């Protein structure tokens, strides 16, 4: 089982500018069966913390790592994901939200997975999980287990967090499947911008509004919990950083999605109403590898139409450019993703296509694919 590890290659902005951090994601999560290459997704969450000021109020009492770890550990699960073609792939963590089996995790942990297995670290019980929905741009996913009476996490708020406040990151370190491991440290940024590069499929993901903690978050802790001194979850671990070439200049850091932003995605999934960013239920796929048609034009260019998949069966081939979905203009890979996000397997879509065969409208029946 390949587990997640991430390193940072950091470029600090000139004085007064915001830092942009390049995170190399060595998660070795699964390369999605339906893969997209193109514009970096962007999602801008409002900063719930307000503007940091130089004169900070006194911080709370120090965090007790042993107390917090013991309190949070029962509400964490280990996650493993695999594909039919590649076998075992990603290992990560999850946070139990409800006793009947809702689990919060990172999207990249389950990306491309045909099978997701969740293990209760308390008693070793393994469950086949269903992906209820996800927001790939926010790196958040919600799973469902056929379980009852699971211990649940205490969900706090990220709105009141302050710089230098001590927090603890806990999850399936090393992807070993054993009890979760914890590291702790101070918050060093409340609004980090990072670009995550997944070396498994070279996909990139831009994330903003991230919490940064000065702690050595390690492999497999993605999807785990960032918690405060009261053992309340204030973030979902998404990335780890560290520049091995300049280790003496920059200590390893961890990054987490603020829990307020993560729970917004959860509530949208629970509502059952998909949006351009939040996908709900089984993923519908065309079965193509696509890149932006720019600079020669607009649209999503088909690089590969996978044999036996809907696009190939409908006659699309490499070099065709998808320009619309059901008369909705497609200007980029991102707009195609948004147009398909609200669709379900077995839905029929009308694709506007231009290519060697000229301009045409092609009906395509979507099929089920892995979370993308």
GROMACS .gro file of C-alpha atoms in nm:
model
  372
    1UNK     CA    1   0.000   0.000   0.000
    2UNK     CA    2   0.144   0.330  -0.102
    3UNK     CA    3   0.090   0.600   0.152
    4UNK     CA    4   0.099   0.974   0.134
    5UNK     CA    5   0.399   1.192   0.187
    6UNK     CA    6   0.440   1.551   0.075
    7UNK     CA    7   0.731   1.787   0.056
    8UNK     CA    8   0.744   2.159   0.007
    9UNK     CA    9   0.932   2.365  -0.244
   10UNK     CA   10   0.863   2.713  -0.117
   11UNK     CA   11   0.886   3.053  -0.280
   12UNK     CA   12   0.835   3.331  -0.032
   13UNK     CA   13   0.686   3.647  -0.175
   14UNK     CA   14   0.872   3.977  -0.150
   15UNK     CA   15   0.832   4.166   0.176
   16UNK     CA   16   0.467   4.231   0.247
   17UNK     CA   17   0.342   3.980  -0.011
   18UNK     CA   18   0.157   3.658   0.056
   19UNK     CA   19   0.358   3.337   0.039
   20UNK     CA   20   0.279   3.092  -0.238
   21UNK     CA   21   0.391   2.744  -0.142
   22UNK     CA   22   0.450   2.468  -0.396
   23UNK     CA   23   0.367   2.136  -0.233
   24UNK     CA   24   0.495   1.824  -0.404
   25UNK     CA   25   0.236   1.563  -0.315
   26UNK     CA   26   0.399   1.224  -0.300
   27UNK     CA   27   0.074   1.071  -0.193
   28UNK     CA   28   0.097   0.804  -0.458
   29UNK     CA   29  -0.277   0.803  -0.451
   30UNK     CA   30  -0.438   0.649  -0.750
   31UNK     CA   31  -0.410   0.798  -1.097
   32UNK     CA   32  -0.774   0.855  -1.184
   33UNK     CA   33  -0.921   0.635  -1.458
   34UNK     CA   34  -1.078   0.951  -1.596
   35UNK     CA   35  -0.794   1.203  -1.578
   36UNK     CA   36  -0.789   1.571  -1.658
   37UNK     CA   37  -0.489   1.792  -1.718
   38UNK     CA   38  -0.522   2.165  -1.743
   39UNK     CA   39  -0.591   2.478  -1.540
   40UNK     CA   40  -0.531   2.467  -1.170
   41UNK     CA   41  -0.861   2.451  -0.988
   42UNK     CA   42  -0.920   2.743  -0.762
   43UNK     CA   43  -1.154   2.780  -0.470
   44UNK     CA   44  -1.157   3.089  -0.259
   45UNK     CA   45  -1.297   3.058   0.089
   46UNK     CA   46  -1.346   3.372   0.286
   47UNK     CA   47  -1.092   3.410   0.562
   48UNK     CA   48  -1.292   3.339   0.881
   49UNK     CA   49  -1.021   3.471   1.105
   50UNK     CA   50  -1.013   3.832   0.994
   51UNK     CA   51  -0.689   4.025   0.961
   52UNK     CA   52  -0.405   3.922   1.187
   53UNK     CA   53  -0.265   4.208   1.392
   54UNK     CA   54   0.080   4.241   1.539
   55UNK     CA   55  -0.039   4.279   1.898
   56UNK     CA   56  -0.183   3.934   1.968
   57UNK     CA   57  -0.385   3.861   2.282
   58UNK     CA   58  -0.257   3.609   2.531
   59UNK     CA   59  -0.279   3.251   2.404
   60UNK     CA   60  -0.480   2.978   2.579
   61UNK     CA   61  -0.325   2.732   2.817
   62UNK     CA   62  -0.071   2.500   2.651
   63UNK     CA   63  -0.203   2.197   2.468
   64UNK     CA   64  -0.164   1.862   2.644
   65UNK     CA   65  -0.066   1.620   2.362
   66UNK     CA   66  -0.141   1.303   2.559
   67UNK     CA   67  -0.486   1.424   2.667
   68UNK     CA   68  -0.583   1.547   2.321
   69UNK     CA   69  -0.456   1.235   2.145
   70UNK     CA   70  -0.646   1.005   2.380
   71UNK     CA   71  -0.964   1.207   2.335
   72UNK     CA   72  -0.954   1.222   1.954
   73UNK     CA   73  -0.809   0.882   1.863
   74UNK     CA   74  -1.135   0.680   1.902
   75UNK     CA   75  -1.309   0.903   1.644
   76UNK     CA   76  -1.048   0.844   1.372
   77UNK     CA   77  -1.043   0.572   1.108
   78UNK     CA   78  -0.783   0.441   0.863
   79UNK     CA   79  -0.865   0.451   0.492
   80UNK     CA   80  -0.722   0.247   0.207
   81UNK     CA   81  -0.816   0.287  -0.159
   82UNK     CA   82  -0.756   0.064  -0.459
   83UNK     CA   83  -0.836   0.033  -0.828
   84UNK     CA   84  -0.924  -0.269  -1.039
   85UNK     CA   85  -0.632  -0.200  -1.270
   86UNK     CA   86  -0.359  -0.096  -1.026
   87UNK     CA   87  -0.458  -0.274  -0.706
   88UNK     CA   88  -0.382  -0.118  -0.364
   89UNK     CA   89  -0.305   0.251  -0.386
   90UNK     CA   90  -0.358   0.523  -0.129
   91UNK     CA   91  -0.362   0.509   0.249
   92UNK     CA   92  -0.506   0.792   0.455
   93UNK     CA   93  -0.719   0.888   0.750
   94UNK     CA   94  -1.075   0.990   0.823
   95UNK     CA   95  -1.278   1.169   1.090
   96UNK     CA   96  -1.603   1.011   1.210
   97UNK     CA   97  -1.884   1.268   1.201
   98UNK     CA   98  -2.186   1.053   1.289
   99UNK     CA   99  -2.234   0.731   1.483
  100UNK     CA  100  -2.404   0.569   1.183
  101UNK     CA  101  -2.099   0.602   0.963
  102UNK     CA  102  -2.042   0.943   0.801
  103UNK     CA  103  -1.667   0.995   0.766
  104UNK     CA  104  -1.490   1.314   0.658
  105UNK     CA  105  -1.162   1.281   0.467
  106UNK     CA  106  -0.949   1.440   0.194
  107UNK     CA  107  -1.061   1.404  -0.165
  108UNK     CA  108  -0.713   1.305  -0.281
  109UNK     CA  109  -0.720   1.001  -0.052
  110UNK     CA  110  -1.010   0.848  -0.250
  111UNK     CA  111  -0.938   1.004  -0.589
  112UNK     CA  112  -0.957   0.745  -0.865
  113UNK     CA  113  -1.054   0.463  -0.628
  114UNK     CA  114  -1.284   0.178  -0.732
  115UNK     CA  115  -1.282   0.040  -0.378
  116UNK     CA  116  -1.251   0.229  -0.049
  117UNK     CA  117  -1.201   0.034   0.273
  118UNK     CA  118  -1.232   0.203   0.612
  119UNK     CA  119  -1.099   0.040   0.928
  120UNK     CA  120  -1.206   0.126   1.282
  121UNK     CA  121  -0.875   0.161   1.463
  122UNK     CA  122  -1.043   0.083   1.793
  123UNK     CA  123  -1.161  -0.270   1.714
  124UNK     CA  124  -1.016  -0.345   1.371
  125UNK     CA  125  -1.354  -0.375   1.199
  126UNK     CA  126  -1.324  -0.306   0.825
  127UNK     CA  127  -1.604  -0.154   0.620
  128UNK     CA  128  -1.660  -0.109   0.248
  129UNK     CA  129  -1.723   0.264   0.216
  130UNK     CA  130  -1.936   0.453  -0.032
  131UNK     CA  131  -1.826   0.799  -0.147
  132UNK     CA  132  -2.130   1.018  -0.082
  133UNK     CA  133  -1.978   1.324  -0.249
  134UNK     CA  134  -1.672   1.544  -0.277
  135UNK     CA  135  -1.531   1.880  -0.372
  136UNK     CA  136  -1.203   1.813  -0.550
  137UNK     CA  137  -1.111   2.182  -0.552
  138UNK     CA  138  -1.145   2.201  -0.174
  139UNK     CA  139  -0.989   1.855  -0.127
  140UNK     CA  140  -1.280   1.734   0.084
  141UNK     CA  141  -1.481   1.410   0.057
  142UNK     CA  142  -1.761   1.253   0.260
  143UNK     CA  143  -1.787   0.875   0.299
  144UNK     CA  144  -2.062   0.649   0.431
  145UNK     CA  145  -2.004   0.322   0.618
  146UNK     CA  146  -2.256   0.050   0.705
  147UNK     CA  147  -2.187   0.106   1.073
  148UNK     CA  148  -2.362   0.187   1.397
  149UNK     CA  149  -2.254   0.334   1.730
  150UNK     CA  150  -1.916   0.462   1.610
  151UNK     CA  151  -1.738   0.709   1.840
  152UNK     CA  152  -1.770   1.056   1.691
  153UNK     CA  153  -1.537   1.353   1.682
  154UNK     CA  154  -1.615   1.685   1.845
  155UNK     CA  155  -1.632   1.938   1.562
  156UNK     CA  156  -1.509   2.281   1.664
  157UNK     CA  157  -1.471   2.601   1.465
  158UNK     CA  158  -1.175   2.744   1.278
  159UNK     CA  159  -1.311   3.099   1.306
  160UNK     CA  160  -1.145   3.179   1.638
  161UNK     CA  161  -0.800   3.035   1.567
  162UNK     CA  162  -0.501   3.264   1.623
  163UNK     CA  163  -0.143   3.270   1.507
  164UNK     CA  164   0.092   3.085   1.742
  165UNK     CA  165  -0.197   2.887   1.895
  166UNK     CA  166  -0.085   2.529   1.950
  167UNK     CA  167  -0.271   2.254   1.766
  168UNK     CA  168  -0.222   1.882   1.716
  169UNK     CA  169  -0.230   1.684   1.389
  170UNK     CA  170  -0.330   1.319   1.420
  171UNK     CA  171  -0.379   1.045   1.164
  172UNK     CA  172  -0.259   0.721   1.006
  173UNK     CA  173   0.110   0.814   0.993
  174UNK     CA  174   0.306   0.601   0.750
  175UNK     CA  175  -0.012   0.446   0.611
  176UNK     CA  176   0.059   0.142   0.828
  177UNK     CA  177  -0.301   0.096   0.938
  178UNK     CA  178  -0.210   0.100   1.304
  179UNK     CA  179  -0.320   0.342   1.575
  180UNK     CA  180  -0.298   0.706   1.467
  181UNK     CA  181   0.014   0.906   1.544
  182UNK     CA  182   0.017   1.268   1.653
  183UNK     CA  183   0.247   1.569   1.620
  184UNK     CA  184   0.185   1.916   1.755
  185UNK     CA  185   0.305   2.271   1.702
  186UNK     CA  186   0.195   2.633   1.665
  187UNK     CA  187  -0.017   2.774   1.384
  188UNK     CA  188   0.211   2.979   1.160
  189UNK     CA  189  -0.044   3.094   0.901
  190UNK     CA  190  -0.424   3.114   0.891
  191UNK     CA  191  -0.459   3.178   0.518
  192UNK     CA  192  -0.191   2.990   0.325
  193UNK     CA  193  -0.204   2.936  -0.050
  194UNK     CA  194  -0.048   2.614  -0.175
  195UNK     CA  195  -0.021   2.428  -0.502
  196UNK     CA  196  -0.024   2.051  -0.452
  197UNK     CA  197   0.140   1.837  -0.719
  198UNK     CA  198   0.045   1.469  -0.712
  199UNK     CA  199   0.340   1.272  -0.848
  200UNK     CA  200   0.118   0.972  -0.917
  201UNK     CA  201  -0.062   1.148  -1.202
  202UNK     CA  202   0.116   1.488  -1.208
  203UNK     CA  203  -0.214   1.662  -1.137
  204UNK     CA  204  -0.198   1.998  -0.961
  205UNK     CA  205  -0.438   2.144  -0.713
  206UNK     CA  206  -0.448   2.503  -0.590
  207UNK     CA  207  -0.579   2.540  -0.236
  208UNK     CA  208  -0.633   2.869  -0.056
  209UNK     CA  209  -0.730   2.966   0.297
  210UNK     CA  210  -0.527   2.679   0.443
  211UNK     CA  211  -0.412   2.652   0.802
  212UNK     CA  212  -0.036   2.605   0.836
  213UNK     CA  213   0.110   2.437   1.143
  214UNK     CA  214   0.477   2.404   1.231
  215UNK     CA  215   0.470   2.028   1.281
  216UNK     CA  216   0.612   1.735   1.089
  217UNK     CA  217   0.295   1.593   0.940
  218UNK     CA  218   0.380   1.264   0.769
  219UNK     CA  219   0.264   0.997   0.527
  220UNK     CA  220  -0.092   0.874   0.560
  221UNK     CA  221  -0.217   1.155   0.783
  222UNK     CA  222  -0.412   1.317   0.497
  223UNK     CA  223  -0.778   1.325   0.594
  224UNK     CA  224  -0.686   1.317   0.961
  225UNK     CA  225  -0.773   1.576   1.222
  226UNK     CA  226  -0.614   1.904   1.321
  227UNK     CA  227  -0.739   1.964   1.675
  228UNK     CA  228  -0.715   2.233   1.939
  229UNK     CA  229  -0.630   2.201   2.309
  230UNK     CA  230  -0.994   2.105   2.385
  231UNK     CA  231  -0.971   1.808   2.143
  232UNK     CA  232  -1.212   1.978   1.902
  233UNK     CA  233  -1.147   1.931   1.529
  234UNK     CA  234  -1.050   2.264   1.369
  235UNK     CA  235  -0.911   2.136   1.038
  236UNK     CA  236  -0.876   1.843   0.799
  237UNK     CA  237  -0.512   1.756   0.724
  238UNK     CA  238  -0.448   1.794   0.351
  239UNK     CA  239  -0.074   1.829   0.292
  240UNK     CA  240   0.266   1.813   0.449
  241UNK     CA  241   0.567   2.016   0.354
  242UNK     CA  242   0.940   2.020   0.382
  243UNK     CA  243   1.213   2.116   0.139
  244UNK     CA  244   1.481   1.848   0.167
  245UNK     CA  245   1.731   2.062  -0.026
  246UNK     CA  246   1.693   2.351   0.214
  247UNK     CA  247   1.598   2.171   0.533
  248UNK     CA  248   1.819   2.398   0.737
  249UNK     CA  249   1.624   2.703   0.615
  250UNK     CA  250   1.269   2.574   0.648
  251UNK     CA  251   1.130   2.325   0.896
  252UNK     CA  252   0.855   2.083   0.788
  253UNK     CA  253   0.501   2.215   0.807
  254UNK     CA  254   0.153   2.071   0.775
  255UNK     CA  255  -0.149   2.221   0.600
  256UNK     CA  256  -0.516   2.168   0.678
  257UNK     CA  257  -0.850   2.275   0.534
  258UNK     CA  258  -1.026   2.486   0.802
  259UNK     CA  259  -1.309   2.284   0.950
  260UNK     CA  260  -1.563   2.560   0.883
  261UNK     CA  261  -1.487   2.537   0.510
  262UNK     CA  262  -1.486   2.156   0.519
  263UNK     CA  263  -1.824   2.143   0.691
  264UNK     CA  264  -1.971   2.376   0.428
  265UNK     CA  265  -1.889   2.106   0.173
  266UNK     CA  266  -2.031   1.836   0.403
  267UNK     CA  267  -2.359   2.025   0.444
  268UNK     CA  268  -2.386   2.073   0.067
  269UNK     CA  269  -2.339   1.699   0.014
  270UNK     CA  270  -2.594   1.621   0.283
  271UNK     CA  271  -2.843   1.849   0.109
  272UNK     CA  272  -2.833   1.623  -0.196
  273UNK     CA  273  -2.799   1.921  -0.430
  274UNK     CA  274  -2.486   1.919  -0.647
  275UNK     CA  275  -2.312   2.237  -0.759
  276UNK     CA  276  -2.043   2.319  -1.011
  277UNK     CA  277  -1.784   2.235  -0.745
  278UNK     CA  278  -1.956   1.981  -0.518
  279UNK     CA  279  -2.026   1.640  -0.672
  280UNK     CA  280  -2.283   1.415  -0.506
  281UNK     CA  281  -2.323   1.041  -0.553
  282UNK     CA  282  -2.156   0.814  -0.811
  283UNK     CA  283  -1.924   0.992  -1.051
  284UNK     CA  284  -2.031   1.012  -1.416
  285UNK     CA  285  -1.748   0.987  -1.667
  286UNK     CA  286  -1.683   1.034  -2.037
  287UNK     CA  287  -1.371   0.818  -2.026
  288UNK     CA  288  -1.124   1.069  -2.168
  289UNK     CA  289  -0.794   1.231  -2.090
  290UNK     CA  290  -0.829   1.600  -2.166
  291UNK     CA  291  -0.624   1.919  -2.171
  292UNK     CA  292  -0.703   2.282  -2.244
  293UNK     CA  293  -0.733   2.369  -2.612
  294UNK     CA  294  -0.551   2.698  -2.552
  295UNK     CA  295  -0.365   2.882  -2.698
  296UNK     CA  296  -0.513   2.783  -3.032
  297UNK     CA  297  -0.872   2.816  -2.917
  298UNK     CA  298  -1.114   2.749  -2.634
  299UNK     CA  299  -1.258   2.422  -2.518
  300UNK     CA  300  -1.133   2.093  -2.378
  301UNK     CA  301  -0.909   1.896  -2.613
  302UNK     CA  302  -0.938   1.517  -2.616
  303UNK     CA  303  -0.589   1.370  -2.573
  304UNK     CA  304  -0.708   1.011  -2.531
  305UNK     CA  305  -1.053   0.860  -2.574
  306UNK     CA  306  -1.026   0.541  -2.368
  307UNK     CA  307  -1.129   0.231  -2.558
  308UNK     CA  308  -1.468   0.095  -2.456
  309UNK     CA  309  -1.566   0.410  -2.267
  310UNK     CA  310  -1.856   0.642  -2.362
  311UNK     CA  311  -1.659   0.906  -2.557
  312UNK     CA  312  -1.477   0.643  -2.763
  313UNK     CA  313  -1.803   0.457  -2.831
  314UNK     CA  314  -1.960   0.785  -2.949
  315UNK     CA  315  -1.681   0.839  -3.202
  316UNK     CA  316  -1.462   1.095  -3.026
  317UNK     CA  317  -1.090   1.063  -3.086
  318UNK     CA  318  -0.762   1.235  -3.001
  319UNK     CA  319  -0.755   1.592  -3.132
  320UNK     CA  320  -1.129   1.655  -3.104
  321UNK     CA  321  -1.220   1.960  -2.897
  322UNK     CA  322  -1.531   1.961  -2.677
  323UNK     CA  323  -1.684   2.309  -2.699
  324UNK     CA  324  -2.018   2.261  -2.521
  325UNK     CA  325  -2.225   2.029  -2.301
  326UNK     CA  326  -2.602   2.051  -2.355
  327UNK     CA  327  -2.549   2.394  -2.519
  328UNK     CA  328  -2.347   2.515  -2.220
  329UNK     CA  329  -2.019   2.656  -2.349
  330UNK     CA  330  -1.701   2.470  -2.255
  331UNK     CA  331  -1.402   2.704  -2.253
  332UNK     CA  332  -1.154   2.492  -2.058
  333UNK     CA  333  -1.100   2.167  -1.872
  334UNK     CA  334  -1.240   2.333  -1.563
  335UNK     CA  335  -1.563   2.437  -1.731
  336UNK     CA  336  -1.608   2.084  -1.869
  337UNK     CA  337  -1.556   1.946  -1.518
  338UNK     CA  338  -1.817   2.189  -1.384
  339UNK     CA  339  -2.065   2.099  -1.659
  340UNK     CA  340  -2.034   1.727  -1.584
  341UNK     CA  341  -2.028   1.768  -1.206
  342UNK     CA  342  -2.405   1.770  -1.173
  343UNK     CA  343  -2.456   1.473  -1.406
  344UNK     CA  344  -2.508   1.110  -1.305
  345UNK     CA  345  -2.413   0.777  -1.461
  346UNK     CA  346  -2.653   0.682  -1.745
  347UNK     CA  347  -2.736   1.047  -1.815
  348UNK     CA  348  -2.719   1.139  -2.183
  349UNK     CA  349  -2.536   1.461  -2.267
  350UNK     CA  350  -2.504   1.637  -2.601
  351UNK     CA  351  -2.145   1.736  -2.668
  352UNK     CA  352  -2.055   2.011  -2.910
  353UNK     CA  353  -1.741   1.884  -3.081
  354UNK     CA  354  -1.506   2.028  -3.339
  355UNK     CA  355  -1.229   1.835  -3.508
  356UNK     CA  356  -1.113   1.668  -3.827
  357UNK     CA  357  -1.471   1.561  -3.900
  358UNK     CA  358  -1.594   1.919  -3.869
  359UNK     CA  359  -1.832   2.071  -3.618
  360UNK     CA  360  -2.091   1.828  -3.484
  361UNK     CA  361  -2.318   1.747  -3.191
  362UNK     CA  362  -2.256   1.406  -3.036
  363UNK     CA  363  -2.492   1.237  -2.786
  364UNK     CA  364  -2.299   1.046  -2.519
  365UNK     CA  365  -2.436   0.822  -2.245
  366UNK     CA  366  -2.220   0.868  -1.936
  367UNK     CA  367  -2.102   0.572  -1.733
  368UNK     CA  368  -1.993   0.530  -1.372
  369UNK     CA  369  -1.633   0.605  -1.288
  370UNK     CA  370  -1.415   0.653  -0.980
  371UNK     CA  371  -1.413   0.981  -0.781
  372UNK     CA  372  -1.220   1.220  -1.002
   0.00000   0.00000   0.00000
